[in-house]
mmCIF file of C-alpha atoms in Angstrom:
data_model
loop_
_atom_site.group_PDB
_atom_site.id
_atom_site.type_symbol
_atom_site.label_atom_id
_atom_site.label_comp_id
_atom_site.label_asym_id
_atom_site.label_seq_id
_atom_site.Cartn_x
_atom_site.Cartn_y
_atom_site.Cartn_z
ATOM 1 C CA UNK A 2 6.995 -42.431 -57.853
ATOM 2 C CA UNK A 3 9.860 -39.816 -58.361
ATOM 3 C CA UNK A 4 6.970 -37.176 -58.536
ATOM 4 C CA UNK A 5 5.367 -38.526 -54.997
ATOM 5 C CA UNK A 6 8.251 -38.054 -53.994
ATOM 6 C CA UNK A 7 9.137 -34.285 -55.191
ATOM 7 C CA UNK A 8 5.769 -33.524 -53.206
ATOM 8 C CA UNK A 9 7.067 -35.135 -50.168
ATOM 9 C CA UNK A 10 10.286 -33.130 -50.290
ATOM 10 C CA UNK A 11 8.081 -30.139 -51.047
ATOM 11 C CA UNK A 12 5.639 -30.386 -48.189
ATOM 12 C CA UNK A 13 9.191 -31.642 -45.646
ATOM 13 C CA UNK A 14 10.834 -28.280 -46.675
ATOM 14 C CA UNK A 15 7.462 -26.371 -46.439
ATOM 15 C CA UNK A 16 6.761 -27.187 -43.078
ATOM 16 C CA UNK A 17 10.809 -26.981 -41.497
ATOM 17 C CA UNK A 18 10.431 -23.376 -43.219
ATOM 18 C CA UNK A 19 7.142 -22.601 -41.026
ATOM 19 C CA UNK A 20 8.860 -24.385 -37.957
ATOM 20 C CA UNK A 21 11.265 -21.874 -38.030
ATOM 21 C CA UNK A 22 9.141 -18.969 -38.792
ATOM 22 C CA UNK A 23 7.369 -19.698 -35.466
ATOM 23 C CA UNK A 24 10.675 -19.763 -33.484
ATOM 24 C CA UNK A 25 11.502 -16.286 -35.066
ATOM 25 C CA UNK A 26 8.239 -15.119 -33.914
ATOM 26 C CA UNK A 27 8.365 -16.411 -30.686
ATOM 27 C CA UNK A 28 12.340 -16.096 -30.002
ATOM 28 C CA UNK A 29 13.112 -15.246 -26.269
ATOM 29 C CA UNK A 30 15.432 -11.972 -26.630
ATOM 30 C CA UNK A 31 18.022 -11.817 -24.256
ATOM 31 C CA UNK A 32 18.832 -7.940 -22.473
ATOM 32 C CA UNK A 33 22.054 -6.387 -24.164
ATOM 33 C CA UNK A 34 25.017 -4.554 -22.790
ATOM 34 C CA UNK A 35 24.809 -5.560 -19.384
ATOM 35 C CA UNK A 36 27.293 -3.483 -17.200
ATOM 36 C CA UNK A 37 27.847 -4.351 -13.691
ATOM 37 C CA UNK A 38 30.149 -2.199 -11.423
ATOM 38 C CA UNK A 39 30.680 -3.399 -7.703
ATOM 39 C CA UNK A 40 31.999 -0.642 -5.079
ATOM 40 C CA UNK A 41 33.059 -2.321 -2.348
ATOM 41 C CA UNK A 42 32.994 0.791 0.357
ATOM 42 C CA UNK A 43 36.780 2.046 1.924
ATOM 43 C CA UNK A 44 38.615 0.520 -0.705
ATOM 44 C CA UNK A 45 41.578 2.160 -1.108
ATOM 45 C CA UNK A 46 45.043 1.381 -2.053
ATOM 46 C CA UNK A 47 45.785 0.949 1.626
ATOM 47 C CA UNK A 48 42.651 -1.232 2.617
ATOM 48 C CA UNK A 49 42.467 -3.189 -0.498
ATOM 49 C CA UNK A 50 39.322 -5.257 0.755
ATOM 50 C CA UNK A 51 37.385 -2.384 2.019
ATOM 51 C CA UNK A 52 36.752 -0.212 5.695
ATOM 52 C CA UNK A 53 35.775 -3.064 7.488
ATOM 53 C CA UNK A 54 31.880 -2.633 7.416
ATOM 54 C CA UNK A 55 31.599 -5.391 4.717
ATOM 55 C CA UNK A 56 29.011 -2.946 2.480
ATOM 56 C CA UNK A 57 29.137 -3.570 -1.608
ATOM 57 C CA UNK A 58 27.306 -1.289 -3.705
ATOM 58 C CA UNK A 59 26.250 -2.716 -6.813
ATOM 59 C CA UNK A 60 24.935 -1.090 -10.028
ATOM 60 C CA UNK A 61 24.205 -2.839 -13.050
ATOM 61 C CA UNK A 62 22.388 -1.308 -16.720
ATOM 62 C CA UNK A 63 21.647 -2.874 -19.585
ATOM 63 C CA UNK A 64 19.442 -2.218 -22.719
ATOM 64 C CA UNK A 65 16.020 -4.512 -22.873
ATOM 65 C CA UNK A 66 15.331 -4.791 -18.888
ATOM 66 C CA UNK A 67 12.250 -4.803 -17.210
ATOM 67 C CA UNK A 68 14.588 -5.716 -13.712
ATOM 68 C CA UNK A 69 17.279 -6.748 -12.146
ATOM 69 C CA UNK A 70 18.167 -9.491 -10.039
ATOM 70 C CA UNK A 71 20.827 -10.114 -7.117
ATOM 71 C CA UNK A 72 22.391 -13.073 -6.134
ATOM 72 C CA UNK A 73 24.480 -13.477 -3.356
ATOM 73 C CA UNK A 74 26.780 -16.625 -3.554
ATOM 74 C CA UNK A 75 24.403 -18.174 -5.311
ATOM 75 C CA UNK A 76 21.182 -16.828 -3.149
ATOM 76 C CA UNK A 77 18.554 -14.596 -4.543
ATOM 77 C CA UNK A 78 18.800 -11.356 -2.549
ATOM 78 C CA UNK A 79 16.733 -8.676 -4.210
ATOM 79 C CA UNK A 80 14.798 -7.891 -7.038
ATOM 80 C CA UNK A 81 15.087 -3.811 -8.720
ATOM 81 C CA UNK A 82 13.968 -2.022 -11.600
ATOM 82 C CA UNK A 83 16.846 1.048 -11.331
ATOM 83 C CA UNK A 84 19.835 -1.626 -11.501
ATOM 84 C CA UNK A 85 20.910 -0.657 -7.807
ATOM 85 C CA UNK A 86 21.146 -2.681 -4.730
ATOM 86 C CA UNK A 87 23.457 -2.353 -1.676
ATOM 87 C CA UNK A 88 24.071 -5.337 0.352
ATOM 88 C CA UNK A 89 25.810 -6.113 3.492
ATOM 89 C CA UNK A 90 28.156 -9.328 4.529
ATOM 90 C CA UNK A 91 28.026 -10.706 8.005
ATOM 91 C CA UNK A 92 30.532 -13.009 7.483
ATOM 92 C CA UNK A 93 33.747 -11.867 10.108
ATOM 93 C CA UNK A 94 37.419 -11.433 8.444
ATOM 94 C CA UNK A 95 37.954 -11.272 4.406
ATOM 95 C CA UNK A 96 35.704 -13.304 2.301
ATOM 96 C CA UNK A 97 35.853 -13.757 -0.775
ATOM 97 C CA UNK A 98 32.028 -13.467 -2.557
ATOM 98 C CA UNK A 99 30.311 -14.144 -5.664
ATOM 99 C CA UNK A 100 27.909 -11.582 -6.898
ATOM 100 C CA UNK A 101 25.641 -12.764 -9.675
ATOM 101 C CA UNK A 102 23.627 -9.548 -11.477
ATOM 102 C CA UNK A 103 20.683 -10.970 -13.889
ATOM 103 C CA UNK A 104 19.026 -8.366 -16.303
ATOM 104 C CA UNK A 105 15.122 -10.230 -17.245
ATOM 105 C CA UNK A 106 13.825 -9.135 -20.476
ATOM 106 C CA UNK A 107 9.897 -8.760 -20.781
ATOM 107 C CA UNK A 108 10.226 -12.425 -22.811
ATOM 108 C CA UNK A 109 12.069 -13.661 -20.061
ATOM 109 C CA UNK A 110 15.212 -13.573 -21.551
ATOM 110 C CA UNK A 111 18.230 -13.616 -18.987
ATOM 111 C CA UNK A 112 21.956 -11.784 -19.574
ATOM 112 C CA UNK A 113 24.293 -12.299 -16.310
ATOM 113 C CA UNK A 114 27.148 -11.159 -14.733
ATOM 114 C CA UNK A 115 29.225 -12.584 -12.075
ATOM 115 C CA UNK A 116 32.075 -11.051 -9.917
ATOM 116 C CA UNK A 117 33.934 -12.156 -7.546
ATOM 117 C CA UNK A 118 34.984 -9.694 -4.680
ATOM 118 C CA UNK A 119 37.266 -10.046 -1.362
ATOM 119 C CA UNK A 120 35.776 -7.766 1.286
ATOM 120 C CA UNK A 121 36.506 -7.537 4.958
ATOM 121 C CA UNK A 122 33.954 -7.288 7.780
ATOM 122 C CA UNK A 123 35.485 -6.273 10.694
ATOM 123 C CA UNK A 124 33.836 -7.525 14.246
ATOM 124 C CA UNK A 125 30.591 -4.942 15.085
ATOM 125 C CA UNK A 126 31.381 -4.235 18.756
ATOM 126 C CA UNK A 127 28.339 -1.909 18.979
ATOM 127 C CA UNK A 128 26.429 -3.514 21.857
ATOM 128 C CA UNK A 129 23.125 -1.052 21.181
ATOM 129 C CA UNK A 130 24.023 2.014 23.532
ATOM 130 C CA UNK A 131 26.492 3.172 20.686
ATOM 131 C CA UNK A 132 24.427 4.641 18.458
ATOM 132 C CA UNK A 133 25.411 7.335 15.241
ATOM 133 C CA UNK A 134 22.314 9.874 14.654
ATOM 134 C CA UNK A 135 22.442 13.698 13.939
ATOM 135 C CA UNK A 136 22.455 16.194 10.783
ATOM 136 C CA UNK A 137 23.761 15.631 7.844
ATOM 137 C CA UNK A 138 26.223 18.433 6.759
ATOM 138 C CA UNK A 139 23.972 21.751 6.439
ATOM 139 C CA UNK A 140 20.840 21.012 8.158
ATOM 140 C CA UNK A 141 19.667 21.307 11.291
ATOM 141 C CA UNK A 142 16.902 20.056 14.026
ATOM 142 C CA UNK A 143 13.769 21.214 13.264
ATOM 143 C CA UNK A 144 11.126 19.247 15.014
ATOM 144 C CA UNK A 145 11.643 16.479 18.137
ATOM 145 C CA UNK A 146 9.843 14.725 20.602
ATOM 146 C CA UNK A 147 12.203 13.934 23.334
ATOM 147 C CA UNK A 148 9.538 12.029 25.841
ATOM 148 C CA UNK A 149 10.305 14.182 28.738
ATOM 149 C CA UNK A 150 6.929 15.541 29.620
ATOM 150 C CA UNK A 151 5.842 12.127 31.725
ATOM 151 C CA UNK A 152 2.577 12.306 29.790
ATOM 152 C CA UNK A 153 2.134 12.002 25.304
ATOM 153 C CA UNK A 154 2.456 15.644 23.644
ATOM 154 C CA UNK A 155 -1.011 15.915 22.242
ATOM 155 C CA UNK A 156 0.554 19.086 20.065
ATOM 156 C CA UNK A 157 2.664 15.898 18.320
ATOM 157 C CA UNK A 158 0.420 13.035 18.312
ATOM 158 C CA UNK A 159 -3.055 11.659 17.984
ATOM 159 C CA UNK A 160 -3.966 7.877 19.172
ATOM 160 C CA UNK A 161 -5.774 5.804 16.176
ATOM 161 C CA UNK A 162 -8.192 3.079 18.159
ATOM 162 C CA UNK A 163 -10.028 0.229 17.523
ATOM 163 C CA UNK A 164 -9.769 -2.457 14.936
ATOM 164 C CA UNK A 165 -8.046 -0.935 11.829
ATOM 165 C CA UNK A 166 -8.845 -3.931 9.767
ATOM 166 C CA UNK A 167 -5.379 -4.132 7.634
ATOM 167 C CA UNK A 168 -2.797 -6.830 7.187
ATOM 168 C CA UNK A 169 -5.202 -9.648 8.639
ATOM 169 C CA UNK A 170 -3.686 -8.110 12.330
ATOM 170 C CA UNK A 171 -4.487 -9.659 15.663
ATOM 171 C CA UNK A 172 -4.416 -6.400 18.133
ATOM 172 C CA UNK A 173 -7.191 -4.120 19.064
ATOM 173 C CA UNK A 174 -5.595 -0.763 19.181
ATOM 174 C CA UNK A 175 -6.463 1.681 22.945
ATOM 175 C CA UNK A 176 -5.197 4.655 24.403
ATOM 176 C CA UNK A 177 -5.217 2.981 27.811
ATOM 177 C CA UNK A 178 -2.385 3.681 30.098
ATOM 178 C CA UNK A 179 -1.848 -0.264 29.567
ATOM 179 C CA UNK A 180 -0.795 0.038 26.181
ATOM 180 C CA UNK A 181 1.017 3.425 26.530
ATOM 181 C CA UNK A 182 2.646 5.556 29.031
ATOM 182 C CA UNK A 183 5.786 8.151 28.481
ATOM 183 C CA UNK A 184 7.881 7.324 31.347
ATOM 184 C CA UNK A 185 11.874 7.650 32.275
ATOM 185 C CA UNK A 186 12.077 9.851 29.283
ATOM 186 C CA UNK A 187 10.551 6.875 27.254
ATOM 187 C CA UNK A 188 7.306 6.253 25.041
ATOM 188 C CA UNK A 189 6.425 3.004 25.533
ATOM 189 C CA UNK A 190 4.293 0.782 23.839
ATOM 190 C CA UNK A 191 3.129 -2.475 24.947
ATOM 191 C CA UNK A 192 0.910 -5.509 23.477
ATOM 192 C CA UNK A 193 -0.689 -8.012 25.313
ATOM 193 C CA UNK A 194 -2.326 -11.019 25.198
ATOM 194 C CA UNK A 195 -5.895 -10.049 26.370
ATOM 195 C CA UNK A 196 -9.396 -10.150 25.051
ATOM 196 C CA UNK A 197 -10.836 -6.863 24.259
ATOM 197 C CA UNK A 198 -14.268 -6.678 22.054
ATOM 198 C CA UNK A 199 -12.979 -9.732 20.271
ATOM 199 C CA UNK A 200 -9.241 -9.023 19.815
ATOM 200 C CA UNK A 201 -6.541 -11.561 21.262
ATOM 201 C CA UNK A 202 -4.415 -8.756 21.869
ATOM 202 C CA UNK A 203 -4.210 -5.222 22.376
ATOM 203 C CA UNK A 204 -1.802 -2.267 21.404
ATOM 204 C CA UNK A 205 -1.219 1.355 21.337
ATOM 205 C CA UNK A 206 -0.552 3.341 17.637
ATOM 206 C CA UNK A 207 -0.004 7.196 17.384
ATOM 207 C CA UNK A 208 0.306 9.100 14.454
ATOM 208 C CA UNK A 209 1.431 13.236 13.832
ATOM 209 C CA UNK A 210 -1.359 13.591 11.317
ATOM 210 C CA UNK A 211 -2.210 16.765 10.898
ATOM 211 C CA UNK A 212 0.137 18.181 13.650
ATOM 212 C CA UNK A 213 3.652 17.354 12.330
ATOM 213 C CA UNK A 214 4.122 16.316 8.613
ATOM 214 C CA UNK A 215 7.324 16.921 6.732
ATOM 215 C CA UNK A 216 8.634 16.843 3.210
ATOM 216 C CA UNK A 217 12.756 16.111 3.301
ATOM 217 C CA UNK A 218 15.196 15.909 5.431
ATOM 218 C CA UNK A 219 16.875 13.240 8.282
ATOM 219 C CA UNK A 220 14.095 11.322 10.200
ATOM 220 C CA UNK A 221 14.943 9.665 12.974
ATOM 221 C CA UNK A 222 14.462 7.546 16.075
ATOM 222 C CA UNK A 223 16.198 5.702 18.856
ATOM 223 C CA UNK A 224 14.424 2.446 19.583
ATOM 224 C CA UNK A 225 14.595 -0.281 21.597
ATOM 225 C CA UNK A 226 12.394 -2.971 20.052
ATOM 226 C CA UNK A 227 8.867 -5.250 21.276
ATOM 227 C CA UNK A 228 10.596 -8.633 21.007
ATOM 228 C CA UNK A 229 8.421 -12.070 20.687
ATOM 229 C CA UNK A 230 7.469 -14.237 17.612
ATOM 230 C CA UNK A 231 4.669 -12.550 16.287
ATOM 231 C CA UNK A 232 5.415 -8.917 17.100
ATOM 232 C CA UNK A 233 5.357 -6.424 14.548
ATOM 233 C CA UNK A 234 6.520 -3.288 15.776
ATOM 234 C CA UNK A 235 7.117 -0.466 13.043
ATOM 235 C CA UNK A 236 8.188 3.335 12.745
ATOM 236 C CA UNK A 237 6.987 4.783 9.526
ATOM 237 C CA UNK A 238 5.233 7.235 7.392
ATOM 238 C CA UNK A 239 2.019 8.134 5.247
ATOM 239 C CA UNK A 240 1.612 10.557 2.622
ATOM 240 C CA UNK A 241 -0.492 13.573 4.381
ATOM 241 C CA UNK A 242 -3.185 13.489 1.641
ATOM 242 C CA UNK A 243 -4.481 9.796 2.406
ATOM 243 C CA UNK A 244 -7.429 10.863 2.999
ATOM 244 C CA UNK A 245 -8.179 12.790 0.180
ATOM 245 C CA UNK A 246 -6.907 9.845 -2.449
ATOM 246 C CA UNK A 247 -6.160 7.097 -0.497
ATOM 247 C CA UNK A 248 -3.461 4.410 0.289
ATOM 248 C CA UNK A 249 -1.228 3.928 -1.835
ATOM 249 C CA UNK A 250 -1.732 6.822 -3.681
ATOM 250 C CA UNK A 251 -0.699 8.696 -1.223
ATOM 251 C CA UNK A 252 2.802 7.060 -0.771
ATOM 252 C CA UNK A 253 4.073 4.966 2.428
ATOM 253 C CA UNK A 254 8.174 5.490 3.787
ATOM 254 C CA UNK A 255 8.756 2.400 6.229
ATOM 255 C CA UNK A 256 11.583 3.160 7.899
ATOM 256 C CA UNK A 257 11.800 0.644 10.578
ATOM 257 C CA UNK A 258 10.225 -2.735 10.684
ATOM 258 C CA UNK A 259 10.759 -5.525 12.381
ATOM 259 C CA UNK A 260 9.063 -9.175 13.630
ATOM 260 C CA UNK A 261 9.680 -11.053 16.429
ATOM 261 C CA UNK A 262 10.253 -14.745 14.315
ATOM 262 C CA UNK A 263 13.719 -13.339 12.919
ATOM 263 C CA UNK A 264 15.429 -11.188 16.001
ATOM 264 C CA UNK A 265 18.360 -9.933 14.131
ATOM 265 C CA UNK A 266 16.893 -8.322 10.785
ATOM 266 C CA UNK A 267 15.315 -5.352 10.313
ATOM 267 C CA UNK A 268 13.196 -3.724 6.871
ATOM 268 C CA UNK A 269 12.397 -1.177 5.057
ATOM 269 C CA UNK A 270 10.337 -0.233 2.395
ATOM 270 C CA UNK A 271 8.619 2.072 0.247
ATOM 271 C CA UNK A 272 4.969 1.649 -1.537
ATOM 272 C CA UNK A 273 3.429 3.307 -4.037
ATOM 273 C CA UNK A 274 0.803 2.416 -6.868
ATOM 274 C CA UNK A 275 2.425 -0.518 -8.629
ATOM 275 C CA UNK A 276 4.739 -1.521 -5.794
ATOM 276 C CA UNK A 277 2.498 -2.613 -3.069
ATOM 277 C CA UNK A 278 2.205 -6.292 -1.428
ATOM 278 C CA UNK A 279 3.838 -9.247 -3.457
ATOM 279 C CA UNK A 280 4.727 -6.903 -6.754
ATOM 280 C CA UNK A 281 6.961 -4.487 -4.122
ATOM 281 C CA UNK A 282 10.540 -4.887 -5.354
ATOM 282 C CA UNK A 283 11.968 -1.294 -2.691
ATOM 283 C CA UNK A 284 11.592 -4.069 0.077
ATOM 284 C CA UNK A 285 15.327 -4.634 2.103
ATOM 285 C CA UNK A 286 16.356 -6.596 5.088
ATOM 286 C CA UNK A 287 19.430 -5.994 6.913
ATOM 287 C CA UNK A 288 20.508 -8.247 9.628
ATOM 288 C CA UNK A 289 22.131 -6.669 12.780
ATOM 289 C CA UNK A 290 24.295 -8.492 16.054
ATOM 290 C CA UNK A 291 22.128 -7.432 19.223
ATOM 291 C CA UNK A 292 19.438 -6.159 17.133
ATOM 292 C CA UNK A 293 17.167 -7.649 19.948
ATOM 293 C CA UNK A 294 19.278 -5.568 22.858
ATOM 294 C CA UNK A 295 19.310 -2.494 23.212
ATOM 295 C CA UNK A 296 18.897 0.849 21.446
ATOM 296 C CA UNK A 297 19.284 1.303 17.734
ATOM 297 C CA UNK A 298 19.191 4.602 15.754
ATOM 298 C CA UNK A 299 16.795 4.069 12.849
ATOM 299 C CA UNK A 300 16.789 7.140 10.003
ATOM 300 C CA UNK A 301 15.504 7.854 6.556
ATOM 301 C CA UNK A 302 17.543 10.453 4.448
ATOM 302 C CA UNK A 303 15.178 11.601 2.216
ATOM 303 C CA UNK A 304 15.510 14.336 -0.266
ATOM 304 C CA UNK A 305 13.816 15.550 -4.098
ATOM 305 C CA UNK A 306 15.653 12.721 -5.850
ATOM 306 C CA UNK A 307 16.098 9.453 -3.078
ATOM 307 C CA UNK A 308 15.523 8.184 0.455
ATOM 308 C CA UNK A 309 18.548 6.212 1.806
ATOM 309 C CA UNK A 310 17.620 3.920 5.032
ATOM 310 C CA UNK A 311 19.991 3.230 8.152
ATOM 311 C CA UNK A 312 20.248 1.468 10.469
ATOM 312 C CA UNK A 313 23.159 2.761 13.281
ATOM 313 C CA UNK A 314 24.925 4.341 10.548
ATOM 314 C CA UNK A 315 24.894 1.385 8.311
ATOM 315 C CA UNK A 316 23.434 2.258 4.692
ATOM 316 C CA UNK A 317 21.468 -1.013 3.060
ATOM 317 C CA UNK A 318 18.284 0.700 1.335
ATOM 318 C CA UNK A 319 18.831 3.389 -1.122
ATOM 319 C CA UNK A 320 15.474 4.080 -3.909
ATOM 320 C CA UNK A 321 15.292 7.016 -6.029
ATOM 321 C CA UNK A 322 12.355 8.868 -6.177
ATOM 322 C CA UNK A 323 11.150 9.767 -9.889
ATOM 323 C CA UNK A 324 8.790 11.769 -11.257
ATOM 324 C CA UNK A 325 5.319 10.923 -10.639
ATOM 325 C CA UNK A 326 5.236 9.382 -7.439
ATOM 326 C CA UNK A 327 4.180 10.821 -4.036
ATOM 327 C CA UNK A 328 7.589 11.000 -2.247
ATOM 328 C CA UNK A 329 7.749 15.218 -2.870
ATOM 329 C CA UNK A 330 5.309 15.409 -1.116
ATOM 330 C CA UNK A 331 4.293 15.747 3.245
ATOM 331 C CA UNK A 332 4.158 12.707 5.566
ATOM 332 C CA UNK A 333 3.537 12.465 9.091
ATOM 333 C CA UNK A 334 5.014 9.859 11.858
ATOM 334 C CA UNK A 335 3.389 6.701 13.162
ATOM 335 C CA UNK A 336 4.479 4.395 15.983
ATOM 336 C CA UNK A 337 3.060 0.970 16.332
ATOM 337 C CA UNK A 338 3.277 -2.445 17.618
ATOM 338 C CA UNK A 339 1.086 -4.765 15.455
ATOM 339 C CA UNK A 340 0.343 -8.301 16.474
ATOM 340 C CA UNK A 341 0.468 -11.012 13.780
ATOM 341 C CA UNK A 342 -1.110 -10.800 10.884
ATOM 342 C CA UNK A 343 0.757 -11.032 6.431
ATOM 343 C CA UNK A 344 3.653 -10.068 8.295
ATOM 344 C CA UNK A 345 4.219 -10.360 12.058
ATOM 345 C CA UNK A 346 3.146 -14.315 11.286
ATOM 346 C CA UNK A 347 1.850 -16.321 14.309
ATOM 347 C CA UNK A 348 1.942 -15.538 17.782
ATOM 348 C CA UNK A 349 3.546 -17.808 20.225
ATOM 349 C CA UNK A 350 1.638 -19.650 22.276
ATOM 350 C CA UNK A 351 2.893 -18.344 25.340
ATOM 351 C CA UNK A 352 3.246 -14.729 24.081
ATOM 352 C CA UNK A 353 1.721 -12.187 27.364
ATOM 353 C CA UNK A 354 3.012 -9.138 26.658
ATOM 354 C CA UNK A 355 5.992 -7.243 24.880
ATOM 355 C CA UNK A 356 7.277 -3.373 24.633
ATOM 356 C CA UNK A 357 8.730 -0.842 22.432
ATOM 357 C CA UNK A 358 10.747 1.928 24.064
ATOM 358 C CA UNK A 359 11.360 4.819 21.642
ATOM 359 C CA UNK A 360 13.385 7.535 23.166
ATOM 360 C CA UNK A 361 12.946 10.110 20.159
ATOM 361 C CA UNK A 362 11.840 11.065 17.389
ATOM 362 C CA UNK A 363 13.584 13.667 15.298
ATOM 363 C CA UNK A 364 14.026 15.761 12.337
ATOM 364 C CA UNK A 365 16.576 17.632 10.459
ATOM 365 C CA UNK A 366 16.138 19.804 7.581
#
């Protein structure tokens, strides 16, 4: 009996041993050295909580990290690799916030960091006429379009028509004179709710390919935006060389998008192999009073090392451009107004027609 035993003891001890062997082997590792700095912009000794425009910048490193996420009083807010996000608050008067910063390892493992900041947001009395555009310090305009000639510049742009086929979308692009005119010192683009060689709707979308691409600088345009759930107007960029390798090879700078279900909030977004569709973590949001009314100055700062997105002066995208992707490269302009489709969602019911004004476009260098 004692030796039955002895074997029992033996085989116990054997197998708690290879119990723990496995958890070595398969031990989630956690990131390490997690550093989180939150600048809360204006703070000085004076204004203690900040210049009134409620923006945070928020960088965060660690060792281990395949990304980074943000939470925002407890809400997920944004996913990065680079450890960077700028947010933001709405919220009128001084708040006091909770910023949560997780660093994922590739296991899964999560290291956190929470701070607590008081920031002030002062009341935005921009009501969409005020707008903030120009050079920055040492460059100058280089290229416009103005919309003054009464008729489209066909030295800046080129119509694309028909039924691209992308993004499951609705419209049937046209360069009919009912889907575009430059009027009043305006381009304006309209969609409607007609049947055209088995569209729903139909559209207008112009591009500078081939006539105006650029590489750096301030781009820029004053827009008053196609309202309507389901619209999906958009002023953005393509690498020049799409058709030589293709999208997204060839890079993609969205500098203003927008869809009619959420009036107040406006994206942007870059894409480039390995950061296209669901996997794109450059995606940001920022919600704006009177978004829906009005003009509003929409710009990319974009030079050799990041592109920084605005939105009337307002900062809330920043990604850095690294080497080996397509962002030293030229891009051209479009202008759009999509229907529907990944994005734009469904169309109201009782959806006829809806415009985007765009009173320039401009670039500094």
């Amino acid at each position: 009996m004692k030796r039955v035993i002895n074997y029992i003891f033996v085989f116990v001890s054997l197998s708690f041993m290879s119990c723990n062997e496995d958890n070595e082997v398969f031990q989630v590792e956690r990131p390490s050295g997690l550093s989180v700095t939150v600048d809360v912009v204006g703070k000085t000794t004076e204004m203690p909580n900040g210049d009134g425009s409620g923006i945070v910048i928020i960088e965060a490193t660690a060792t281990g990290v395949v990304k980074y996420d943000f939470y925002i009083n407890d809400t997920k807010r944004a996913s990065t690799l680079d450890g960077k996000y700028t947010h933001t608050f709405e919220a009128i008067g001084i708040n006091q916030n909770d910023i949560r910063v997780e660093a994922v390892s590739v296991s899964g493992g999560i290291s956190e960091s929470t701070r607590n900041i008081s920031i002030l947001r002062e009341d935005d009395t921009t009501d969409g006429e005020l707008i903030i555009s120009g050079p920055l310090p040492g460059q100058v305009l280089v290229w416009s379009d103005e919309f003054d000639s009464g008729s489209l510049d066909s030295s800046n742009w080129v119509f694309e028509t028909g039924d691209l086929g992308v993004n499951n979308e609705l419209q049937r692009y046209t360069d009919r004179s009912d889907n575009l005119v430059v009027e009043d010192g305006l381009l304006k683009i309209t969609a409607k709710a007609e049947q055209l060689d088995g569209n729903a709707y139909t559209s207008a979308r112009i591009k500078t390919q081939g006539k105006r691409e650029f590489r750096f600088g301030t781009m820029e345009a004053r827009i008053k935006l196609a309202l309507g759930q389901g619209t999906w107007p958009a002023f953005w960029m393509l690498g020049a060389n799409i058709d030589e390798v293709g999208w997204p090879v060839c890079g993609e700078i969205d500098i203003m998008e927008y869809v009619g279900r959420n009036p107040i909030r406006t994206y942007s977004n870059v894409f480039f192999p390995g950061n296209t569709g669901a996997d794109n973590t450059t995606s940001r949001s920022l919600d704006v009073d009177g978004l829906d009314e009005g003009f509003h100055v929409f710009r990319a700062e974009w030079d050799t090392n990041k592109i920084v997105f605005k939105v009337d002066g307002v900062e809330y995208n920043t990604f850095t451009i690294t080497d080996g992707l397509p962002f030293r490269d030229d891009f051209f302009f479009i202008l759009n107004v999509a229907m529907g489709g990944d994005f734009g969602g469904a169309v109201s019911a009782d959806f006829t027609e809806a415009t985007m004004e765009v009173d320039y476009v401009r670039v500094y260098q």
